[in-house]
Short mmCIF file of N, CA, C and O in Angstrom, two decimals:
data_model
loop_
_atom_site.label_atom_id
_atom_site.label_comp_id
_atom_site.label_asym_id
_atom_site.label_seq_id
_atom_site.Cartn_x
_atom_site.Cartn_y
_atom_site.Cartn_z
N MET A 3 9.35 1.25 -16.21
CA MET A 3 7.48 1.27 -16.00
C MET A 3 7.08 1.37 -14.41
O MET A 3 5.84 1.92 -14.45
N ARG A 4 7.87 1.21 -13.54
CA ARG A 4 7.16 1.86 -11.58
C ARG A 4 6.91 3.49 -12.13
O ARG A 4 5.88 3.86 -12.02
N THR A 5 7.66 4.03 -12.84
CA THR A 5 7.41 5.32 -12.86
C THR A 5 5.87 5.98 -13.68
O THR A 5 5.31 6.77 -13.02
N VAL A 6 6.01 5.23 -14.87
CA VAL A 6 4.61 5.25 -15.54
C VAL A 6 3.36 4.56 -14.91
O VAL A 6 2.50 5.38 -14.60
N GLY A 7 4.04 3.93 -13.99
CA GLY A 7 2.26 3.35 -13.10
C GLY A 7 2.41 4.39 -12.37
O GLY A 7 1.10 4.52 -11.76
N ASN A 8 3.34 4.90 -11.09
CA ASN A 8 3.08 5.78 -10.49
C ASN A 8 2.45 7.17 -10.97
O ASN A 8 1.55 7.41 -10.15
N ILE A 9 2.65 7.37 -12.39
CA ILE A 9 2.27 8.78 -12.40
C ILE A 9 0.91 8.32 -12.72
O ILE A 9 -0.39 9.32 -12.35
N ILE A 10 0.56 7.38 -13.13
CA ILE A 10 -1.02 6.92 -13.72
C ILE A 10 -1.36 7.16 -12.34
O ILE A 10 -2.95 7.34 -12.07
N TRP A 11 -1.24 6.08 -11.39
CA TRP A 11 -1.94 6.09 -9.81
C TRP A 11 -2.08 7.24 -9.14
O TRP A 11 -3.18 7.69 -8.80
N ILE A 12 -1.05 8.48 -9.39
CA ILE A 12 -1.52 9.53 -9.02
C ILE A 12 -2.36 10.26 -9.56
O ILE A 12 -3.15 10.98 -8.79
N ILE A 13 -2.10 10.29 -10.77
CA ILE A 13 -3.59 10.99 -11.82
C ILE A 13 -5.09 10.37 -11.00
O ILE A 13 -5.75 11.18 -11.13
N PHE A 14 -5.12 9.21 -11.06
CA PHE A 14 -6.36 8.84 -10.69
C PHE A 14 -6.54 8.09 -9.00
O PHE A 14 -7.20 7.48 -8.76
N GLY A 15 -5.87 9.21 -8.49
CA GLY A 15 -6.42 8.91 -6.80
C GLY A 15 -5.83 8.84 -6.13
O GLY A 15 -5.69 9.38 -4.39
N GLY A 16 -4.05 8.85 -6.46
CA GLY A 16 -2.98 8.52 -5.34
C GLY A 16 -3.00 9.72 -4.80
O GLY A 16 -2.81 9.62 -3.20
N LEU A 17 -3.04 10.72 -5.66
CA LEU A 17 -2.52 12.64 -4.73
C LEU A 17 -3.61 12.68 -3.82
O LEU A 17 -3.32 12.98 -2.61
N LEU A 18 -4.89 12.29 -3.81
CA LEU A 18 -5.97 12.56 -3.08
C LEU A 18 -6.03 11.60 -1.93
O LEU A 18 -6.12 12.27 -0.46
N THR A 19 -5.54 10.33 -2.07
CA THR A 19 -5.36 9.36 -0.98
C THR A 19 -4.25 10.03 0.06
O THR A 19 -4.51 10.11 1.13
N ALA A 20 -3.52 10.37 -0.56
CA ALA A 20 -2.39 10.59 -0.11
C ALA A 20 -2.55 11.81 0.68
O ALA A 20 -1.81 11.90 1.99
N LEU A 21 -3.01 12.85 0.17
CA LEU A 21 -3.30 13.94 1.03
C LEU A 21 -4.25 13.83 2.23
O LEU A 21 -4.19 14.33 3.45
N GLY A 22 -5.06 13.40 1.98
CA GLY A 22 -6.14 12.36 2.92
C GLY A 22 -5.59 11.95 4.09
O GLY A 22 -5.53 12.26 5.53
N TRP A 23 -3.91 11.14 4.03
CA TRP A 23 -3.30 10.79 5.08
C TRP A 23 -2.47 11.45 5.48
O TRP A 23 -2.47 11.72 7.04
N VAL A 24 -2.19 12.55 4.75
CA VAL A 24 -1.10 13.07 5.60
C VAL A 24 -2.02 14.50 6.18
O VAL A 24 -1.70 14.68 7.50
N LEU A 25 -3.26 15.22 5.80
CA LEU A 25 -4.38 15.40 6.77
C LEU A 25 -4.81 15.24 8.13
O LEU A 25 -4.56 15.22 9.35
N ALA A 26 -4.53 13.26 7.97
CA ALA A 26 -5.34 12.46 9.48
C ALA A 26 -4.04 12.31 10.07
O ALA A 26 -3.92 12.84 11.19
N GLY A 27 -2.86 12.65 9.07
CA GLY A 27 -1.31 12.23 10.51
C GLY A 27 -1.72 13.68 11.37
O GLY A 27 -0.99 13.65 12.32
N ILE A 28 -1.91 14.69 10.42
CA ILE A 28 -1.01 15.91 11.00
C ILE A 28 -2.24 15.94 12.07
O ILE A 28 -2.24 16.84 13.39
N ILE A 29 -3.64 15.53 12.11
CA ILE A 29 -4.42 15.80 13.17
C ILE A 29 -4.10 14.89 14.29
O ILE A 29 -4.15 15.64 15.34
N PHE A 30 -3.44 13.85 14.10
CA PHE A 30 -3.43 12.93 15.15
C PHE A 30 -2.03 13.28 15.57
O PHE A 30 -1.61 13.24 16.72
N TYR A 31 -1.04 13.93 14.90
CA TYR A 31 -0.20 14.93 15.69
C TYR A 31 -0.25 16.20 16.34
O TYR A 31 0.49 16.42 17.34
N VAL A 32 -1.62 16.70 16.41
CA VAL A 32 -1.88 17.79 17.10
C VAL A 32 -2.33 17.13 18.22
O VAL A 32 -1.80 18.06 19.17
N THR A 33 -2.55 16.23 18.64
CA THR A 33 -3.11 15.42 19.68
C THR A 33 -2.24 14.80 20.28
O THR A 33 -1.53 13.68 19.72
N ILE A 34 -1.05 14.90 21.20
CA ILE A 34 0.11 14.39 21.31
C ILE A 34 0.54 12.59 21.76
O ILE A 34 1.10 12.21 21.43
N VAL A 35 -1.22 12.19 22.22
CA VAL A 35 -1.09 11.50 22.50
C VAL A 35 -1.30 10.49 21.39
O VAL A 35 -1.14 9.14 21.18
N GLY A 36 -1.54 11.25 20.26
CA GLY A 36 -1.43 10.52 18.64
C GLY A 36 -0.61 10.50 17.89
O GLY A 36 -0.66 10.02 16.38
N ILE A 37 0.13 10.73 18.22
CA ILE A 37 1.66 10.70 17.52
C ILE A 37 1.98 9.33 17.06
O ILE A 37 2.40 9.76 15.65
N PRO A 38 2.34 8.50 17.77
CA PRO A 38 2.13 7.11 16.75
C PRO A 38 1.10 6.91 15.83
O PRO A 38 1.57 6.19 14.75
N LEU A 39 0.00 7.39 15.71
CA LEU A 39 -0.83 7.23 14.81
C LEU A 39 -0.62 7.81 13.97
O LEU A 39 -0.95 7.41 12.67
N GLY A 40 0.13 9.07 14.10
CA GLY A 40 -0.15 10.12 13.11
C GLY A 40 1.59 9.57 12.35
O GLY A 40 1.53 9.95 11.20
N ARG A 41 2.07 9.18 13.03
CA ARG A 41 3.64 8.37 11.83
C ARG A 41 3.06 7.48 11.19
O ARG A 41 3.70 7.15 10.00
N GLN A 42 2.00 6.29 11.22
CA GLN A 42 1.48 5.59 10.43
C GLN A 42 0.82 6.01 9.48
O GLN A 42 0.66 5.40 8.38
N CYS A 43 0.02 7.11 9.79
CA CYS A 43 -1.01 7.88 8.45
C CYS A 43 0.24 8.30 7.74
O CYS A 43 0.10 7.95 6.44
N PHE A 44 1.30 8.57 8.15
CA PHE A 44 2.37 9.57 7.13
C PHE A 44 2.99 8.62 6.52
O PHE A 44 3.31 8.51 5.58
N LYS A 45 3.07 7.33 6.88
CA LYS A 45 3.63 5.76 6.19
C LYS A 45 2.39 5.56 5.12
O LYS A 45 3.17 5.49 3.80
N PHE A 46 1.51 5.82 5.54
CA PHE A 46 0.17 4.97 4.43
C PHE A 46 0.56 6.39 3.36
O PHE A 46 0.10 6.06 2.51
N ALA A 47 0.91 7.73 3.94
CA ALA A 47 0.51 8.74 2.94
C ALA A 47 1.58 8.70 1.65
O ALA A 47 1.65 8.54 0.79
N SER A 48 3.13 7.85 2.41
CA SER A 48 3.95 7.79 1.48
C SER A 48 4.17 6.63 0.16
O SER A 48 4.73 6.58 -0.56
N LEU A 49 3.06 5.27 1.13
CA LEU A 49 3.25 4.14 0.27
C LEU A 49 1.62 4.55 -1.11
O LEU A 49 1.83 4.42 -2.05
N THR A 50 0.57 5.15 -0.89
CA THR A 50 -0.53 5.73 -1.51
C THR A 50 0.00 6.46 -2.49
O THR A 50 -0.67 6.82 -3.31
N LEU A 51 1.03 7.42 -1.90
CA LEU A 51 1.51 8.20 -3.13
C LEU A 51 2.49 7.66 -4.48
O LEU A 51 1.41 8.13 -6.09
N ALA A 52 3.02 6.93 -4.50
CA ALA A 52 3.81 5.93 -5.24
C ALA A 52 4.05 4.41 -4.80
O ALA A 52 4.99 4.84 -4.68
N PRO A 53 3.18 3.76 -5.24
CA PRO A 53 3.11 2.28 -4.35
C PRO A 53 4.18 1.41 -5.51
O PRO A 53 5.01 0.45 -4.84
N PHE A 54 4.28 2.42 -6.59
CA PHE A 54 4.76 1.54 -7.56
C PHE A 54 6.30 0.94 -7.13
O PHE A 54 6.96 1.88 -7.34
N GLY A 55 7.57 0.03 -7.35
CA GLY A 55 8.76 0.02 -6.79
C GLY A 55 9.38 -0.09 -5.50
O GLY A 55 9.99 -0.23 -5.16
N LYS A 56 7.79 0.16 -4.34
CA LYS A 56 8.41 -0.33 -2.87
C LYS A 56 7.70 -1.10 -2.76
O LYS A 56 7.02 -1.97 -3.24
N GLU A 57 8.77 -1.97 -1.36
CA GLU A 57 8.43 -3.00 -0.82
C GLU A 57 8.74 -2.89 0.56
O GLU A 57 8.94 -1.82 1.25
N ILE A 58 7.93 -3.45 1.35
CA ILE A 58 7.15 -3.09 2.98
C ILE A 58 8.21 -4.27 3.60
O ILE A 58 7.87 -5.64 2.91
N SER A 59 8.85 -3.96 4.29
CA SER A 59 9.14 -5.20 5.75
C SER A 59 9.02 -4.96 6.83
O SER A 59 8.77 -3.83 7.42
N TYR A 60 8.65 -6.17 7.07
CA TYR A 60 7.98 -6.11 8.79
C TYR A 60 8.92 -6.43 9.77
O TYR A 60 9.78 -7.77 9.13
N GLY A 61 8.84 -6.21 10.79
CA GLY A 61 9.77 -6.20 11.86
C GLY A 61 8.71 -5.88 13.19
O GLY A 61 7.70 -5.62 13.10
N GLY A 62 9.66 -5.33 13.89
CA GLY A 62 9.31 -4.84 15.57
C GLY A 62 9.07 -6.02 16.46
O GLY A 62 9.57 -6.94 16.07
N GLY A 63 9.01 -5.71 17.46
CA GLY A 63 8.50 -6.61 18.82
C GLY A 63 7.70 -6.41 19.30
O GLY A 63 6.24 -6.31 18.64
N ALA A 64 7.34 -6.82 20.85
CA ALA A 64 6.61 -6.76 21.69
C ALA A 64 5.17 -5.26 21.64
O ALA A 64 4.43 -5.69 21.29
N PRO A 65 6.51 -4.20 21.54
CA PRO A 65 5.61 -2.87 21.37
C PRO A 65 4.61 -3.10 20.21
O PRO A 65 3.34 -2.75 20.12
N SER A 66 5.48 -3.39 19.17
CA SER A 66 4.50 -3.60 17.84
C SER A 66 3.47 -4.16 17.69
O SER A 66 2.82 -3.79 16.97
N LEU A 67 3.67 -5.44 18.21
CA LEU A 67 2.55 -6.34 18.11
C LEU A 67 1.48 -5.78 18.81
O LEU A 67 0.10 -5.97 18.48
N LEU A 68 1.50 -5.14 20.22
CA LEU A 68 0.48 -4.66 20.73
C LEU A 68 -0.55 -3.60 20.01
O LEU A 68 -1.73 -3.42 20.19
N ALA A 69 0.31 -2.59 19.43
CA ALA A 69 0.31 -1.22 19.16
C ALA A 69 -0.66 -2.14 17.31
O ALA A 69 -2.08 -1.50 17.13
N ASN A 70 -0.18 -2.71 16.98
CA ASN A 70 -1.12 -3.50 16.01
C ASN A 70 -2.46 -4.31 16.20
O ASN A 70 -2.92 -4.36 15.23
N ILE A 71 -2.24 -5.02 17.39
CA ILE A 71 -3.65 -5.46 17.49
C ILE A 71 -4.86 -4.26 18.13
O ILE A 71 -5.72 -4.47 17.07
N VAL A 72 -4.35 -3.00 18.77
CA VAL A 72 -5.13 -1.94 18.83
C VAL A 72 -5.72 -1.56 17.47
O VAL A 72 -6.97 -1.34 17.28
N TRP A 73 -4.55 -1.32 16.92
CA TRP A 73 -5.22 -0.82 14.94
C TRP A 73 -6.19 -1.55 14.49
O TRP A 73 -6.96 -1.07 14.01
N LEU A 74 -5.54 -2.96 14.70
CA LEU A 74 -6.58 -4.05 14.25
C LEU A 74 -7.96 -4.28 14.23
O LEU A 74 -9.06 -3.49 13.32
N LEU A 75 -8.39 -3.93 15.76
CA LEU A 75 -9.59 -3.77 16.04
C LEU A 75 -9.95 -2.25 15.93
O LEU A 75 -11.67 -2.87 15.35
N VAL A 76 -9.54 -1.42 15.73
CA VAL A 76 -10.30 0.11 15.63
C VAL A 76 -10.07 0.18 14.60
O VAL A 76 -11.46 0.62 14.06
N ILE A 77 -9.41 0.29 12.82
CA ILE A 77 -9.54 0.77 12.15
C ILE A 77 -8.91 -0.66 10.76
O ILE A 77 -9.42 -0.12 9.74
N GLY A 78 -7.84 -1.27 11.42
CA GLY A 78 -7.12 -1.77 10.48
C GLY A 78 -8.06 -2.89 9.59
O GLY A 78 -7.79 -2.86 8.81
N LEU A 79 -8.77 -3.48 10.44
CA LEU A 79 -9.54 -4.31 9.72
C LEU A 79 -10.14 -3.70 8.49
O LEU A 79 -10.61 -5.05 7.41
N TRP A 80 -11.50 -3.21 9.11
CA TRP A 80 -12.11 -2.25 7.83
C TRP A 80 -11.09 -1.68 6.60
O TRP A 80 -11.67 -1.65 5.51
N GLU A 81 -10.34 -1.33 7.13
CA GLU A 81 -9.39 -0.69 6.13
C GLU A 81 -8.96 -1.64 5.13
O GLU A 81 -8.45 -1.62 3.79
N ALA A 82 -8.36 -2.87 5.96
CA ALA A 82 -7.76 -3.70 5.23
C ALA A 82 -8.75 -4.50 3.95
O ALA A 82 -8.56 -4.97 2.90
N ILE A 83 -10.03 -4.86 4.56
CA ILE A 83 -11.20 -4.90 3.43
C ILE A 83 -11.67 -4.16 2.62
O ILE A 83 -11.79 -4.57 1.59
N SER A 84 -11.71 -3.05 2.74
CA SER A 84 -11.81 -2.06 1.86
C SER A 84 -10.88 -2.42 0.53
O SER A 84 -10.94 -1.89 -1.07
N TYR A 85 -9.39 -2.08 1.00
CA TYR A 85 -8.10 -2.33 -0.16
C TYR A 85 -8.31 -3.57 -0.68
O TYR A 85 -7.88 -3.57 -1.81
N ALA A 86 -8.89 -4.81 -0.13
CA ALA A 86 -8.64 -6.11 -0.62
C ALA A 86 -10.08 -5.89 -2.06
O ALA A 86 -9.77 -6.53 -3.07
N VAL A 87 -10.74 -5.57 -1.43
CA VAL A 87 -12.01 -5.59 -2.55
C VAL A 87 -11.70 -4.26 -3.70
O VAL A 87 -12.20 -5.10 -4.42
N LEU A 88 -11.07 -3.48 -3.63
CA LEU A 88 -11.01 -2.56 -4.27
C LEU A 88 -9.50 -3.19 -5.16
O LEU A 88 -9.77 -3.15 -6.64
N GLY A 89 -8.62 -4.11 -4.76
CA GLY A 89 -8.04 -4.49 -5.28
C GLY A 89 -8.36 -5.75 -5.97
O GLY A 89 -7.79 -5.97 -7.60
N VAL A 90 -9.20 -6.49 -5.66
CA VAL A 90 -10.41 -7.44 -6.62
C VAL A 90 -10.86 -6.78 -8.09
O VAL A 90 -10.76 -7.41 -8.82
N LEU A 91 -11.66 -5.96 -7.46
CA LEU A 91 -12.40 -5.40 -9.19
C LEU A 91 -11.23 -4.67 -9.45
O LEU A 91 -11.36 -4.82 -10.99
N TRP A 92 -10.04 -4.27 -9.04
CA TRP A 92 -8.83 -3.61 -10.58
C TRP A 92 -8.51 -5.32 -11.07
O TRP A 92 -7.97 -4.98 -11.79
N CYS A 93 -8.04 -5.96 -10.22
CA CYS A 93 -7.89 -6.99 -10.89
C CYS A 93 -8.56 -8.06 -11.97
O CYS A 93 -8.19 -8.80 -12.61
N ILE A 94 -9.95 -7.74 -12.11
CA ILE A 94 -10.77 -8.32 -13.15
C ILE A 94 -10.41 -7.57 -14.34
O ILE A 94 -10.49 -8.45 -15.49
N THR A 95 -9.49 -6.78 -14.72
CA THR A 95 -9.53 -6.54 -15.93
C THR A 95 -7.76 -6.40 -16.27
O THR A 95 -7.20 -6.37 -15.15
N ILE A 96 -7.52 -6.93 -17.47
CA ILE A 96 -6.15 -7.29 -17.51
C ILE A 96 -5.38 -6.20 -17.08
O ILE A 96 -4.14 -5.79 -16.76
N VAL A 97 -5.93 -4.64 -17.79
CA VAL A 97 -4.73 -3.43 -17.30
C VAL A 97 -4.76 -3.49 -15.98
O VAL A 97 -3.83 -2.64 -15.98
N GLY A 98 -5.74 -3.46 -15.38
CA GLY A 98 -5.85 -3.00 -13.73
C GLY A 98 -5.12 -3.91 -12.89
O GLY A 98 -5.18 -3.62 -11.75
N ILE A 99 -4.43 -5.27 -13.33
CA ILE A 99 -3.82 -5.76 -12.18
C ILE A 99 -3.00 -5.57 -11.71
O ILE A 99 -2.52 -5.60 -10.48
N PRO A 100 -1.94 -4.71 -12.33
CA PRO A 100 -0.86 -3.50 -11.71
C PRO A 100 -1.18 -3.10 -10.47
O PRO A 100 -0.63 -3.34 -9.32
N PHE A 101 -2.56 -2.62 -10.53
CA PHE A 101 -2.93 -1.15 -9.66
C PHE A 101 -3.57 -2.53 -8.31
O PHE A 101 -3.90 -2.24 -7.61
N GLY A 102 -4.44 -3.08 -8.94
CA GLY A 102 -4.75 -4.03 -8.35
C GLY A 102 -3.83 -4.76 -7.15
O GLY A 102 -4.26 -5.09 -5.79
N LEU A 103 -2.66 -5.14 -7.25
CA LEU A 103 -1.86 -5.63 -6.79
C LEU A 103 -1.15 -4.73 -5.82
O LEU A 103 -0.84 -5.25 -4.69
N GLN A 104 -0.81 -3.37 -6.15
CA GLN A 104 -0.27 -2.36 -5.39
C GLN A 104 -1.27 -2.20 -4.15
O GLN A 104 -1.50 -1.99 -3.21
N LEU A 105 -2.94 -2.36 -4.63
CA LEU A 105 -3.89 -2.66 -3.29
C LEU A 105 -4.12 -3.46 -2.49
O LEU A 105 -4.24 -3.31 -0.73
N PHE A 106 -3.30 -4.87 -3.13
CA PHE A 106 -3.02 -5.87 -2.13
C PHE A 106 -2.31 -5.22 -1.02
O PHE A 106 -2.08 -5.94 0.08
N LYS A 107 -1.15 -4.98 -1.52
CA LYS A 107 -0.21 -4.22 -0.51
C LYS A 107 -0.64 -3.62 0.31
O LYS A 107 -0.30 -3.53 1.55
N LEU A 108 -1.51 -2.48 0.26
CA LEU A 108 -1.91 -1.81 1.37
C LEU A 108 -2.72 -2.25 2.07
O LEU A 108 -2.98 -1.79 3.11
N ALA A 109 -3.43 -3.66 1.33
CA ALA A 109 -4.26 -3.96 2.38
C ALA A 109 -3.40 -4.86 3.31
O ALA A 109 -3.55 -4.57 4.67
N LYS A 110 -2.37 -5.14 3.07
CA LYS A 110 -1.12 -5.83 4.08
C LYS A 110 -1.11 -5.00 5.23
O LYS A 110 -1.27 -5.68 6.12
N LEU A 111 -0.55 -3.98 4.63
CA LEU A 111 -0.07 -2.91 5.38
C LEU A 111 -1.01 -2.27 6.51
O LEU A 111 -0.55 -2.06 7.79
N SER A 112 -2.37 -2.35 6.11
CA SER A 112 -3.11 -1.73 6.90
C SER A 112 -3.75 -3.05 8.13
O SER A 112 -4.39 -2.27 9.19
N LEU A 113 -3.39 -4.19 7.80
CA LEU A 113 -3.66 -5.04 8.82
C LEU A 113 -2.21 -4.85 10.01
O LEU A 113 -2.81 -4.71 11.03
N PHE A 114 -1.16 -4.47 9.42
CA PHE A 114 -0.22 -4.54 10.75
C PHE A 114 0.41 -3.83 10.53
O PHE A 114 2.02 -3.71 9.54
N PRO A 115 0.51 -2.25 10.28
CA PRO A 115 1.71 -1.37 10.40
C PRO A 115 2.78 -1.00 10.96
O PRO A 115 3.92 -0.31 10.75
N PHE A 116 1.98 -1.38 12.19
CA PHE A 116 3.66 -0.60 13.42
C PHE A 116 4.30 -1.92 13.24
O PHE A 116 4.54 -2.77 12.94
N GLY A 117 5.88 -1.21 13.02
CA GLY A 117 7.04 -2.33 12.84
C GLY A 117 7.10 -2.47 11.52
O GLY A 117 8.29 -2.68 11.01
N ALA A 118 6.67 -2.14 10.76
CA ALA A 118 6.57 -1.84 9.18
C ALA A 118 8.04 -1.12 8.33
O ALA A 118 7.01 0.26 8.98
N GLU A 119 8.45 -1.38 7.48
CA GLU A 119 9.41 -0.48 7.05
C GLU A 119 8.87 -0.10 5.72
O GLU A 119 9.05 -1.36 5.17
N ILE A 120 8.65 0.80 4.86
CA ILE A 120 8.63 1.05 3.41
C ILE A 120 10.50 1.19 2.76
O ILE A 120 10.28 2.40 3.13
N LYS A 121 10.59 0.32 1.90
CA LYS A 121 11.79 0.74 1.61
C LYS A 121 11.73 1.11 -0.31
O LYS A 121 10.98 0.21 -0.79
#
C-alpha cells in the first residue's frame, strides 16, 4: 500500500516539491555558512519525495535545540502552518486522509528539523 501511496504522491506534486527542496539545499550548500540548512533541505526532499512508510525520530541536544529555535522563527512556523492547512484540506475527503496524514508529518518536521532522523 505504501508503494501505491508513494506513486500517487509523486505524480501529484511530490516530485516537484522534492526538486524544489533539492534546489534550495544546493543553494544553501554553495554558501558555506548555509550547509546546516542545506542538510535540512535534503532531509525534507527525501521525505517529500516518498513519505509513505517513513518515520521520523527526534533527538539531538542543545545545538539542535538552538538551531531549531532559529529555524522556527525564520521559516519553520510558516512552513508548518502551510503543511497543516493543506493536511486539513486533504482530510476533508475520505480518500485524501492518508495524504493529509503525510502532510501533518511534514508539518511536525517543519517545526523542528534539526536532530530529526528519517527512517
